[in-house]
Short mmCIF file of C-alpha atoms and ligand atoms in Angstrom, two decimals:
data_model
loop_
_atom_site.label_atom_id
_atom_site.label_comp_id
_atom_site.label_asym_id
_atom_site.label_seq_id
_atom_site.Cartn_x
_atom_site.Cartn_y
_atom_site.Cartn_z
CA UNK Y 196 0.60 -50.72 -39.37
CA UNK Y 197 -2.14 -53.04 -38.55
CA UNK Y 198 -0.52 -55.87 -38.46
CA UNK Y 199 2.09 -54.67 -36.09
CA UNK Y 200 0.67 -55.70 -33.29
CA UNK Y 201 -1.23 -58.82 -33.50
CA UNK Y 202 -1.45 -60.16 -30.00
CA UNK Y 203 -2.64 -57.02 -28.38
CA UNK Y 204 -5.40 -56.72 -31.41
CA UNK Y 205 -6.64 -60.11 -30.85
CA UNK Y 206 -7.85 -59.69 -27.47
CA UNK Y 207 -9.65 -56.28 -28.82
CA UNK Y 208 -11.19 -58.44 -31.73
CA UNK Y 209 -12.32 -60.62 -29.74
CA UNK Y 210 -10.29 -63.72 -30.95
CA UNK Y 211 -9.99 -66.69 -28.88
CA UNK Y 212 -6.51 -66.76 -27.01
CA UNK Y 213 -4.92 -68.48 -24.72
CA UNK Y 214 -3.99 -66.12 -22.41
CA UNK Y 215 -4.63 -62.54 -22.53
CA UNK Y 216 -2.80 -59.43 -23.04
CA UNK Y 217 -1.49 -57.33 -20.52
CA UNK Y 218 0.57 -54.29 -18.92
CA UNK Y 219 -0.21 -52.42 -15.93
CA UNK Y 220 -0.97 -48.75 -15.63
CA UNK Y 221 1.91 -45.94 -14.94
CA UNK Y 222 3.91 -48.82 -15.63
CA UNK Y 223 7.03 -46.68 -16.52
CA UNK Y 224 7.42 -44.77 -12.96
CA UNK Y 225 8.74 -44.69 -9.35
CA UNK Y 226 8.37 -48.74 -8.29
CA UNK Y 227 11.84 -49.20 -11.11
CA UNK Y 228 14.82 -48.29 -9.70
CA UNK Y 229 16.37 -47.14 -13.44
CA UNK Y 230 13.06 -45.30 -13.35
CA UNK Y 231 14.44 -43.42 -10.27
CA UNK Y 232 17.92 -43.02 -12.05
CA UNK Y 233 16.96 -41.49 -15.38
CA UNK Y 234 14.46 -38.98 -13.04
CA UNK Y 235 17.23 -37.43 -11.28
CA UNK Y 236 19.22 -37.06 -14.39
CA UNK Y 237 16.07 -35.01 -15.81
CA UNK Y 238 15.97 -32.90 -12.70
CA UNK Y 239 12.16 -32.04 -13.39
CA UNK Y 240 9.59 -34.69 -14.45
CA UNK Y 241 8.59 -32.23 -17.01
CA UNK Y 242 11.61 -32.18 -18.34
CA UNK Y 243 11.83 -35.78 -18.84
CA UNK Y 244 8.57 -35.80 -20.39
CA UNK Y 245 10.09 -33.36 -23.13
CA UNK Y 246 13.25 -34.88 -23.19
CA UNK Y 247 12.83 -37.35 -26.11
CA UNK Y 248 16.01 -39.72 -24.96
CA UNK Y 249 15.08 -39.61 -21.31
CA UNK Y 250 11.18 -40.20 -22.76
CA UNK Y 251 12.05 -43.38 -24.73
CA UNK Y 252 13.92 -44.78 -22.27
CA UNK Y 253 11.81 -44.73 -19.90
CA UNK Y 254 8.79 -45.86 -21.91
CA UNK Y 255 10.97 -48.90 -22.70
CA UNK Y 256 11.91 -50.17 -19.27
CA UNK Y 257 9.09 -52.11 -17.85
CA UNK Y 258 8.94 -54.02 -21.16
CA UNK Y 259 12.46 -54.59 -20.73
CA UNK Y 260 12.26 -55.98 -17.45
CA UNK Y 261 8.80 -57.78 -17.12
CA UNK Y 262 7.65 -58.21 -21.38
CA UNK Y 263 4.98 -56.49 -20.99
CA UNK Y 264 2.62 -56.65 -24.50
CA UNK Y 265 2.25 -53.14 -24.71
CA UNK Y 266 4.30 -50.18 -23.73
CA UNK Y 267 2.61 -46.97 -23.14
CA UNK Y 268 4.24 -43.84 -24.05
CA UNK Y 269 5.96 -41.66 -21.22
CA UNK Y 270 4.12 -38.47 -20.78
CA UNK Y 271 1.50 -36.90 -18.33
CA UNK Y 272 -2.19 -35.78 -18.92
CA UNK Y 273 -1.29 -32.20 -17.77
CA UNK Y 274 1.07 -31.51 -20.81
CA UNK Y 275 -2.16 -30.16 -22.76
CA UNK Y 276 -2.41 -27.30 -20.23
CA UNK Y 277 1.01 -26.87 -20.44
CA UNK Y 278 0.62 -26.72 -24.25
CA UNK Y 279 -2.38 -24.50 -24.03
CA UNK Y 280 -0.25 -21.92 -22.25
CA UNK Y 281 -1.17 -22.75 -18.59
CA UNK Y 282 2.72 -23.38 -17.46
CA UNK Y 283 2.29 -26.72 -14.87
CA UNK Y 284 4.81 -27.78 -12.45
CA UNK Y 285 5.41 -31.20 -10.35
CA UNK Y 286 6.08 -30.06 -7.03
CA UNK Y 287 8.09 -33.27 -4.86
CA UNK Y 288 5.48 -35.01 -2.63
CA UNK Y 289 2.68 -32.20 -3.67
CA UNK Y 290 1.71 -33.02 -7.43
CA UNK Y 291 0.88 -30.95 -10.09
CA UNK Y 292 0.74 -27.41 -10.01
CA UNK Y 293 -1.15 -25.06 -12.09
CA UNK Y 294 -1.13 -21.37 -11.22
CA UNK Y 295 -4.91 -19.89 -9.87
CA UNK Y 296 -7.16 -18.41 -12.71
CA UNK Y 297 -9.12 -15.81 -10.94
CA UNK Y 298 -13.07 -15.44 -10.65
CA UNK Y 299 -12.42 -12.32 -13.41
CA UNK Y 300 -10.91 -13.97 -15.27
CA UNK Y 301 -12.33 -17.45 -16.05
CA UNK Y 302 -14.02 -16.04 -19.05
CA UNK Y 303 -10.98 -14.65 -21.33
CA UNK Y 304 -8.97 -17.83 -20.26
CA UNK Y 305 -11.21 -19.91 -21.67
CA UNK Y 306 -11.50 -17.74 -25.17
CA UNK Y 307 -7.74 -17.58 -25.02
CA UNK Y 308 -7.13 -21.69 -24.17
CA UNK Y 309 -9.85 -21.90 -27.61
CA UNK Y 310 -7.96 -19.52 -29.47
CA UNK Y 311 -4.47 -21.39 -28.89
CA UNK Y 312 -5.68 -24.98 -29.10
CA UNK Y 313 -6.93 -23.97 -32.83
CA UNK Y 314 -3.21 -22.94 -33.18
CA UNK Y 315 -1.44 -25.98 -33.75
CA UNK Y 316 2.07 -25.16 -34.55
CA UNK Y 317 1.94 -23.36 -30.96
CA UNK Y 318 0.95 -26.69 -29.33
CA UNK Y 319 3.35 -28.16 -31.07
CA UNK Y 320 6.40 -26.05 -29.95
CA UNK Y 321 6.04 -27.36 -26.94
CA UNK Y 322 4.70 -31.22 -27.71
CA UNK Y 323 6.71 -31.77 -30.73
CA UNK Y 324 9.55 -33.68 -28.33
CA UNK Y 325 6.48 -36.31 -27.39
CA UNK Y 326 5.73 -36.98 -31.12
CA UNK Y 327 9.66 -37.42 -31.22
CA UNK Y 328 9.40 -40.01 -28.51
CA UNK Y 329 6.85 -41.90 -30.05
CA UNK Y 330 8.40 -42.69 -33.23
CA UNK Y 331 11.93 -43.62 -30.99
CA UNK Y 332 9.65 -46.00 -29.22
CA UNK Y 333 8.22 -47.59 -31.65
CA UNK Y 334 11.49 -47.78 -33.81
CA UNK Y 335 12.75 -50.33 -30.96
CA UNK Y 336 9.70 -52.00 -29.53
CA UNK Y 337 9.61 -55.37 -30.73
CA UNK Y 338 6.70 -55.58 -33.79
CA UNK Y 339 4.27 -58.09 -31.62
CA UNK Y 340 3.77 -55.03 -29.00
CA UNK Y 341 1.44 -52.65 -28.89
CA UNK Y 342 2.42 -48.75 -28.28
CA UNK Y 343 -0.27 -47.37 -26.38
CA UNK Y 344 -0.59 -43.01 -26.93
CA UNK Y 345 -2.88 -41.32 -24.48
CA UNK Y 346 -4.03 -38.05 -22.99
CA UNK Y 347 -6.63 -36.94 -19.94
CA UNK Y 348 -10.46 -36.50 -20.70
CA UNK Y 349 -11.93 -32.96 -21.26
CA UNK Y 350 -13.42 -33.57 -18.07
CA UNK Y 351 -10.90 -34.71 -15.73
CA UNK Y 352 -8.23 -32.04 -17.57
CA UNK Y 353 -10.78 -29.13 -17.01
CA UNK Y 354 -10.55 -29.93 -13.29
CA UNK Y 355 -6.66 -29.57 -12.98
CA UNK Y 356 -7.16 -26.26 -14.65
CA UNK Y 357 -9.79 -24.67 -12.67
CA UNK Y 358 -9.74 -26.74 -9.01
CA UNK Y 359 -6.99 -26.29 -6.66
CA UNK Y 360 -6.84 -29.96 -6.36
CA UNK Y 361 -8.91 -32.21 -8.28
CA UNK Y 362 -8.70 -34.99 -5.52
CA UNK Y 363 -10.92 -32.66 -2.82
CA UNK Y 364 -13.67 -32.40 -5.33
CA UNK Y 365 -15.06 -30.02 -8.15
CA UNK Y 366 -17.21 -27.49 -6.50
CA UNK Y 367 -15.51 -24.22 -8.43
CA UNK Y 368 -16.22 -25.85 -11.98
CA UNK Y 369 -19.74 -27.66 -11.21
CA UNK Y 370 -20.79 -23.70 -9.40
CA UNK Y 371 -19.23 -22.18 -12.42
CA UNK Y 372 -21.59 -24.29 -15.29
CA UNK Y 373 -24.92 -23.67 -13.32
CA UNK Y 374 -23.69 -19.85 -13.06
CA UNK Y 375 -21.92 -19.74 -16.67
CA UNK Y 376 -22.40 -22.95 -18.69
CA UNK Y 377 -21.31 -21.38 -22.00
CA UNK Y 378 -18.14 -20.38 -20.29
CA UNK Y 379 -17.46 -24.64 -19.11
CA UNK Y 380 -18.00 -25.41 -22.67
CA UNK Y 381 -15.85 -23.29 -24.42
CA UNK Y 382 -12.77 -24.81 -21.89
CA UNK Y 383 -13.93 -28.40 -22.78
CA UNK Y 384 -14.21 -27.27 -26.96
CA UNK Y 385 -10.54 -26.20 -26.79
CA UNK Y 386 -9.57 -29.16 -24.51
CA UNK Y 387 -10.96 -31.50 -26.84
CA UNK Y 388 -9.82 -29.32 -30.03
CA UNK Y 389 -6.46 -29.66 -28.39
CA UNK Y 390 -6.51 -33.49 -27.68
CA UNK Y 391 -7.99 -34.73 -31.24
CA UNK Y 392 -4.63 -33.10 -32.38
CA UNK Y 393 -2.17 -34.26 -29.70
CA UNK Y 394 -3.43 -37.54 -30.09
CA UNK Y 395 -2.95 -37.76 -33.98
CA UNK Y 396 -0.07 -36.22 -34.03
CA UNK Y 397 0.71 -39.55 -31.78
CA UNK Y 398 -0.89 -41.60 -34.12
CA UNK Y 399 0.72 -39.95 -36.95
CA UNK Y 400 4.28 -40.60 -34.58
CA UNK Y 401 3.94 -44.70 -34.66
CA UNK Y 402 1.09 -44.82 -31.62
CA UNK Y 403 -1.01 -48.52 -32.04
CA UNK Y 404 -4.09 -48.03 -29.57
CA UNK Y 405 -5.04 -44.58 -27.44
CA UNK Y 406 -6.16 -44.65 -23.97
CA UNK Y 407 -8.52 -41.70 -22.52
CA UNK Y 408 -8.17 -41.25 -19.16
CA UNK Y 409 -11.06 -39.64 -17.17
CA UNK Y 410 -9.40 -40.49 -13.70
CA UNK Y 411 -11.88 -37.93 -12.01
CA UNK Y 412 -14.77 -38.69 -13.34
CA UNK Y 413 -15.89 -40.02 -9.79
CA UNK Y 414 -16.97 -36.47 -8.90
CA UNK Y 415 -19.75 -35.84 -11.62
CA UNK Y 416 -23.22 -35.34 -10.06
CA UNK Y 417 -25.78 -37.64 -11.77
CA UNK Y 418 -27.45 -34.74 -13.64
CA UNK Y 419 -24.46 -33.11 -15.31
CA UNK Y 420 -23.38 -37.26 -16.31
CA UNK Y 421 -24.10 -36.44 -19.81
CA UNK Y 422 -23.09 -32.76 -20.22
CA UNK Y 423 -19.46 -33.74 -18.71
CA UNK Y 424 -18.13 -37.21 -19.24
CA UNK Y 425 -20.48 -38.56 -22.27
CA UNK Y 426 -20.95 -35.94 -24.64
CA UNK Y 427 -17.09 -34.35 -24.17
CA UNK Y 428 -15.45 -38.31 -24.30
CA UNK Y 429 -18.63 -39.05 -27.42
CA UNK Y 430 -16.97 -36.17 -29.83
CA UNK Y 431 -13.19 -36.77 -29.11
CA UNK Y 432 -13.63 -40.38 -29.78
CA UNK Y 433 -15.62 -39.92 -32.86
CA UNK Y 434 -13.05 -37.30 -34.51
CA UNK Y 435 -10.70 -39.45 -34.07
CA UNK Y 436 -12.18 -42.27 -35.20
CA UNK Y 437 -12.99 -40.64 -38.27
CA UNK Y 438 -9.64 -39.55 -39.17
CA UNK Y 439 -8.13 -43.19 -37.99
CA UNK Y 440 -10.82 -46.16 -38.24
CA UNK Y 441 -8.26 -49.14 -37.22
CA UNK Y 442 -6.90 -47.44 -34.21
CA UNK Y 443 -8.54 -49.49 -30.86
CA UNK Y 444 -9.53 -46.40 -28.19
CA UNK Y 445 -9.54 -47.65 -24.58
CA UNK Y 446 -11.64 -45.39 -22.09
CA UNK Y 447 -11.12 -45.43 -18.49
CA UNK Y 448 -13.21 -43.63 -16.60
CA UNK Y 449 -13.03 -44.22 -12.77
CA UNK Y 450 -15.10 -44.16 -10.40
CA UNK Y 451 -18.46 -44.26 -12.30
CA UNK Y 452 -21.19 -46.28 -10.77
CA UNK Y 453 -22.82 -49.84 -13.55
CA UNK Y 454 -25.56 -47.68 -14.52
CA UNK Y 455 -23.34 -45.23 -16.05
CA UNK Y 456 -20.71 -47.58 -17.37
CA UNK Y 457 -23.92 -49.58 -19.06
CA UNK Y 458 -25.24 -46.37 -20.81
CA UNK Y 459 -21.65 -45.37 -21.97
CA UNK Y 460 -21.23 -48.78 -23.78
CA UNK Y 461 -24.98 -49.63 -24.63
CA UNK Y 462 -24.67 -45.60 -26.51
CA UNK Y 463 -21.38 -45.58 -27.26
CA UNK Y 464 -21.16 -46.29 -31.59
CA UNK Y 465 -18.34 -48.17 -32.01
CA UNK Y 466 -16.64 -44.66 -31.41
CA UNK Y 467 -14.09 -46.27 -28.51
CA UNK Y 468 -13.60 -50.21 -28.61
CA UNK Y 469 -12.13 -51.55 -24.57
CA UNK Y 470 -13.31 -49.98 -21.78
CA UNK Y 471 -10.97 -49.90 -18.78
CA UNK Y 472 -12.45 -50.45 -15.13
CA UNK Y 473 -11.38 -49.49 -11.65
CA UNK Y 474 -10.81 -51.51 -8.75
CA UNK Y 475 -13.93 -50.49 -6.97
CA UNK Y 476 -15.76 -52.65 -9.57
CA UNK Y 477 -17.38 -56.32 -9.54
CA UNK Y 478 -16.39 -57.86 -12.23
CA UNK Y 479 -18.53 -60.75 -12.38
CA UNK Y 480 -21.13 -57.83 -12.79
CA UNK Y 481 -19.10 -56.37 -15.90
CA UNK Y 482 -18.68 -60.03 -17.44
CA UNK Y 483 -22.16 -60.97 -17.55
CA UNK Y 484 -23.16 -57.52 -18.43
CA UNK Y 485 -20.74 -56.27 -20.57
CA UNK Y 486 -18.31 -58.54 -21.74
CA UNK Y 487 -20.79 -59.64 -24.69
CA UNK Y 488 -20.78 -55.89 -25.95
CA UNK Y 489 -17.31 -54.59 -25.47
CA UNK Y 490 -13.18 -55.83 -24.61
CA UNK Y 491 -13.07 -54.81 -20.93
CA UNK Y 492 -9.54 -54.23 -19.22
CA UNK Y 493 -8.84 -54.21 -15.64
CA UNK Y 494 -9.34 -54.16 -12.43
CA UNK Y 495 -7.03 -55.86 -10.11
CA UNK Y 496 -6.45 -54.23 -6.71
CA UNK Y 497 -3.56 -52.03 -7.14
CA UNK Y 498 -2.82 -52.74 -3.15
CA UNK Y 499 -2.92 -56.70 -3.91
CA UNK Y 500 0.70 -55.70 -4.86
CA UNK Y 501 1.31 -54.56 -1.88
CA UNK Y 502 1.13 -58.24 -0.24
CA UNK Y 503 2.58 -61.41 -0.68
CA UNK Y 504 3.71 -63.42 -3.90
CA UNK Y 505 1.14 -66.32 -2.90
CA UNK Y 506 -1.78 -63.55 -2.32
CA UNK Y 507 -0.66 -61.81 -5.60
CA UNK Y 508 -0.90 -65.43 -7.25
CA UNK Y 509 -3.88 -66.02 -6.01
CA UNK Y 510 -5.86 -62.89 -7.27
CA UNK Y 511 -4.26 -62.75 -10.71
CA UNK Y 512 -6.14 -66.35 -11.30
CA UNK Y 513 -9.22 -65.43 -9.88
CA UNK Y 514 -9.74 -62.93 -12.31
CA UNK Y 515 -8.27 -64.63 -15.68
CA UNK Y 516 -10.39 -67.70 -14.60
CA UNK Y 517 -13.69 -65.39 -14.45
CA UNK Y 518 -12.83 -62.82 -17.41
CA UNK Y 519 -11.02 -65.52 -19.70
CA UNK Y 520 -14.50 -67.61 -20.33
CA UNK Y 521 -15.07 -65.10 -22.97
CA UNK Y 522 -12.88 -63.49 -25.14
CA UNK Y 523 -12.18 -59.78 -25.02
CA UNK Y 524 -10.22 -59.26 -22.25
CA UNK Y 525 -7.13 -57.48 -21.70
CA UNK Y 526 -5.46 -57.61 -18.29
CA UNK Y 527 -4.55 -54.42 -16.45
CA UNK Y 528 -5.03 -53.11 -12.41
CA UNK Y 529 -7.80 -51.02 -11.63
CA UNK Y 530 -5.58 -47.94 -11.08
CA UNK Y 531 -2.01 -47.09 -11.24
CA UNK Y 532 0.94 -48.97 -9.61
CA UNK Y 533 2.02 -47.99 -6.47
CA UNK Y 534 5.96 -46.54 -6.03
CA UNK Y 535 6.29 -48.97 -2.79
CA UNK Y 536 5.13 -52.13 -4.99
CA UNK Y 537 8.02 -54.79 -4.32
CA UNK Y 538 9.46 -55.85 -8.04
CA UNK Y 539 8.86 -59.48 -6.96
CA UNK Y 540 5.75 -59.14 -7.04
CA UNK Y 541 5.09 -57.59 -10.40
CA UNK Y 542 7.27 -60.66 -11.93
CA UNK Y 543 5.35 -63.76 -9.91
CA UNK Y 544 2.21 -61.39 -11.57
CA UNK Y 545 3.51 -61.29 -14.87
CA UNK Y 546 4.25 -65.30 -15.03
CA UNK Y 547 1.12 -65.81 -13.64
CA UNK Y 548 -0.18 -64.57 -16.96
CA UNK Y 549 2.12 -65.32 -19.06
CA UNK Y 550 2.07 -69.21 -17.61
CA UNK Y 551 -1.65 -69.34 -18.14
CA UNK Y 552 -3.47 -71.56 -20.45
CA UNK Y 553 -6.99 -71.92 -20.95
O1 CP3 P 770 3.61 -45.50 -17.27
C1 CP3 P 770 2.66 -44.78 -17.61
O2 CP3 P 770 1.47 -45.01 -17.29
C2 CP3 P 770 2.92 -43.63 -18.57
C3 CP3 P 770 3.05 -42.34 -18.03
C4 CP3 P 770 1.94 -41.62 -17.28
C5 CP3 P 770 2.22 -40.71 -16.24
N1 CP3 P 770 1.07 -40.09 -15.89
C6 CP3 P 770 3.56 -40.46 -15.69
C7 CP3 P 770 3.69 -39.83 -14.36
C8 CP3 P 770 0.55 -41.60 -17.48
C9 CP3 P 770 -0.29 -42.41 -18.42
C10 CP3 P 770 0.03 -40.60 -16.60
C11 CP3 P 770 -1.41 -40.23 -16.56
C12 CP3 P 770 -1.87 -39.30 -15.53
N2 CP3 P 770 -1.25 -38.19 -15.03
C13 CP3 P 770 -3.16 -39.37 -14.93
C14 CP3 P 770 -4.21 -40.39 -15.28
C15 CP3 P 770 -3.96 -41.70 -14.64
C16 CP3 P 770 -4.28 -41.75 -13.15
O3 CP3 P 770 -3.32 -42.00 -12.39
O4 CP3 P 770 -5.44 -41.56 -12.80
C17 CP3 P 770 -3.26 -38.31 -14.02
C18 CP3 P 770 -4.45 -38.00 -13.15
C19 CP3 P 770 -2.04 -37.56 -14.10
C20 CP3 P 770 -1.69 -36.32 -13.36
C21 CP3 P 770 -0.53 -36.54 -12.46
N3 CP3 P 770 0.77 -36.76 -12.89
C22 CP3 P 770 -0.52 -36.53 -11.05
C23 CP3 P 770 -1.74 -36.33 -10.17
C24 CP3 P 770 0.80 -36.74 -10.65
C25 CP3 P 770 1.34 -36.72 -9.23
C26 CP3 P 770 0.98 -37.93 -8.48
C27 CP3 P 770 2.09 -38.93 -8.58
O5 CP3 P 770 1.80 -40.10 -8.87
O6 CP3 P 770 3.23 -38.53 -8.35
C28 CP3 P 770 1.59 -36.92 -11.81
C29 CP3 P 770 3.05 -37.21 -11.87
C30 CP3 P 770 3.49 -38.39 -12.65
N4 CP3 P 770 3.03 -38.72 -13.89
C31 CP3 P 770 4.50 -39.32 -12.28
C32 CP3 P 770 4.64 -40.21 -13.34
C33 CP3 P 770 5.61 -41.35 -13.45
C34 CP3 P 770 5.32 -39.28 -11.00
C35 CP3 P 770 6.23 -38.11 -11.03
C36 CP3 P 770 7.68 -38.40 -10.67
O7 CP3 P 770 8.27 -39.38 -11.11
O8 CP3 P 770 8.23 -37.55 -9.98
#
């Protein structure tokens, strides 16, 4: 399996390349019109997510159209709640939506979501269709790509479960660990109990590399740094580590300030190998700090997309100039694409990369 995916690998292990690596995040999604077609065929997004012909398909497109080097599988974060027995739905133009666990409750929830996520032909009855989708992918994709699994962080999971809307803050879950800490950790035990087997069963499936997305991380107070983003991310990378050695694990975890992204490489123990920053980053700062330490992926402007070819151009070579005088880097934007992002764009960006030479 190793040696399926050479090019991607050899920006992780640090080989000298000529150009490096690259796809974008939520690649597969709303900016591709045959995106848009095989959505309304699904009717819900869920059920394309589950739908392991819709899935694959849609995984497959932006390689399709732009050759990207890795394809990442078509799924969402929230299908762990889903799995745990917290039923989510997409509503148009709102988001997710997960129904309101009550103060009285928060308690036997959280024994119940640790009772199920130990229960892992019940997880599976309702992710079994995104192991199916994994192996379909990875049938097709050509062998020189990687296929990238993936699932949320504890953390960033934990808030779609217990905040109305993760984007507004976390007030209900940081009031809820001073009043009830042991209560917090048994939601983040079966959310990473739950994860260490979702993501082997993807590795099991025909998945190359995992990312971990902690998209909220932003909204940790300095204190609780530790307690929610290191420790939870720490013991899902190590179990999975230990069960699969040779499979890369690429963190992203927005929106935390150099400090924090030092300590979380600087302590890190080999357990996750390409760390993934956002666009609010410098990262002249990250390649004299951290470059030397770790494969870093990222952090182009998702907005940059938004302008002209020229100006999209121009940005894409600022960056490989500055991040390809080392190896280890894998290109990437700092967040996902945008749905308005004009398809001429992405392709002047993708030549842009693919036309570089050191
Ligand atoms: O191409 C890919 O990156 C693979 C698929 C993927 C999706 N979601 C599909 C999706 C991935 C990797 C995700 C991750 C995800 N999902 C994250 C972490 C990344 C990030 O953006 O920070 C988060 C926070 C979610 C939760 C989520 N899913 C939200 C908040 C929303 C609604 C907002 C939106 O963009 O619509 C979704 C829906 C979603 N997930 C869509 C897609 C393509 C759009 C739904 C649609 O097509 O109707």
């Amino acid at each position: 399996m190793d040696n399926l995916i050479p090019f991607f690998m050899k920006a992780i292990q640090k080989e000298d390349i000529h150009r490096p690596p690259f796809w974008l995040m939520r690649q597969a999604g709303r900016y591709l019109p045959e995106y848009r077609d095989i959505r309304k065929q699904a009717g819900s997004f869920l059920n394309l997510c589950y739908t392991p012909e819709y899935a694959t398909e849609v995984t497959l497109q932006p390689i399709e159209r732009y050759d990207f080097d890795a394809a990442i599988l078509f799924s969402d974060i929230l299908v762990i709640p889903d799995a745990l027995g917290i039923s989510v739905t997409f509503k148009e133009g709102v988001g997710p939506v997960l129904p309101h666990i009550p103060e009285d409750s928060l308690s036997d929830y959280a024994n119940k979501l640790k009772r199920i996520s130990l229960q892992k032909d019940v997880l599976d009855q309702t992710l079994s269709p995104v192991y199916k989708t994994v192996e379909n992918v990875r049938c097709t994709l050509p062998k020189d790509k990687a296929l990238i699994g993936f699932c949320g962080a504890p953390w960033t999971v934990l808030l779609y479960i217990l905040e109305e809307k993760p984007s507004k803050g976390c007030e209900r879950t940081r009031g809820l660990f001073y009043t009830h800490p042991e209560i917090v950790q048994t939601y983040t035990d079966a959310l990473i109990e739950a994860s260490v087997h979702y993501l082997s069963q993807q590795i099991e499936s025909g998945a190359n590399v995992i990312q971990i997305f902690d998209s909220w991380a932003v909204h940790v107070p300095a204190t609780l740094f530790e307690t929610f983003i290191q420790k939870p991310l720490y013991t899902l990378c190590k179990r999975l580590k230990k069960k699969y050695p040779h499979i890369p694990i690429i963190l992203f975890p927005r929106g935390l300030n150099q400090e924090q992204l030092k300590r979380l490489v600087f302590e890190r123990n080999s357990c996750f190998d390409v760390l993934s920053l956002d666009y609010t980053l410098d990262m002249t700062w990250a390649h004299n700090t951290l470059q030397d330490h770790i494969c870093l992926q990222g952090n182009m402007d998702p907005a940059v997309l938004l302008s002209t070819p020229e100006k999209v151009k121009e940005e894409v070579l600022r960056l490989l100039s500055l991040m390809m005088q080392k190896p280890g880097y894998i290109f990437n934007l700092g967040h996902g694409i945008l749905p308005q992002v004009p398809l001429k764009n992405v392709e002047i960006l993708c030549h842009t990369i693919q036309n570089w030479h050191k």
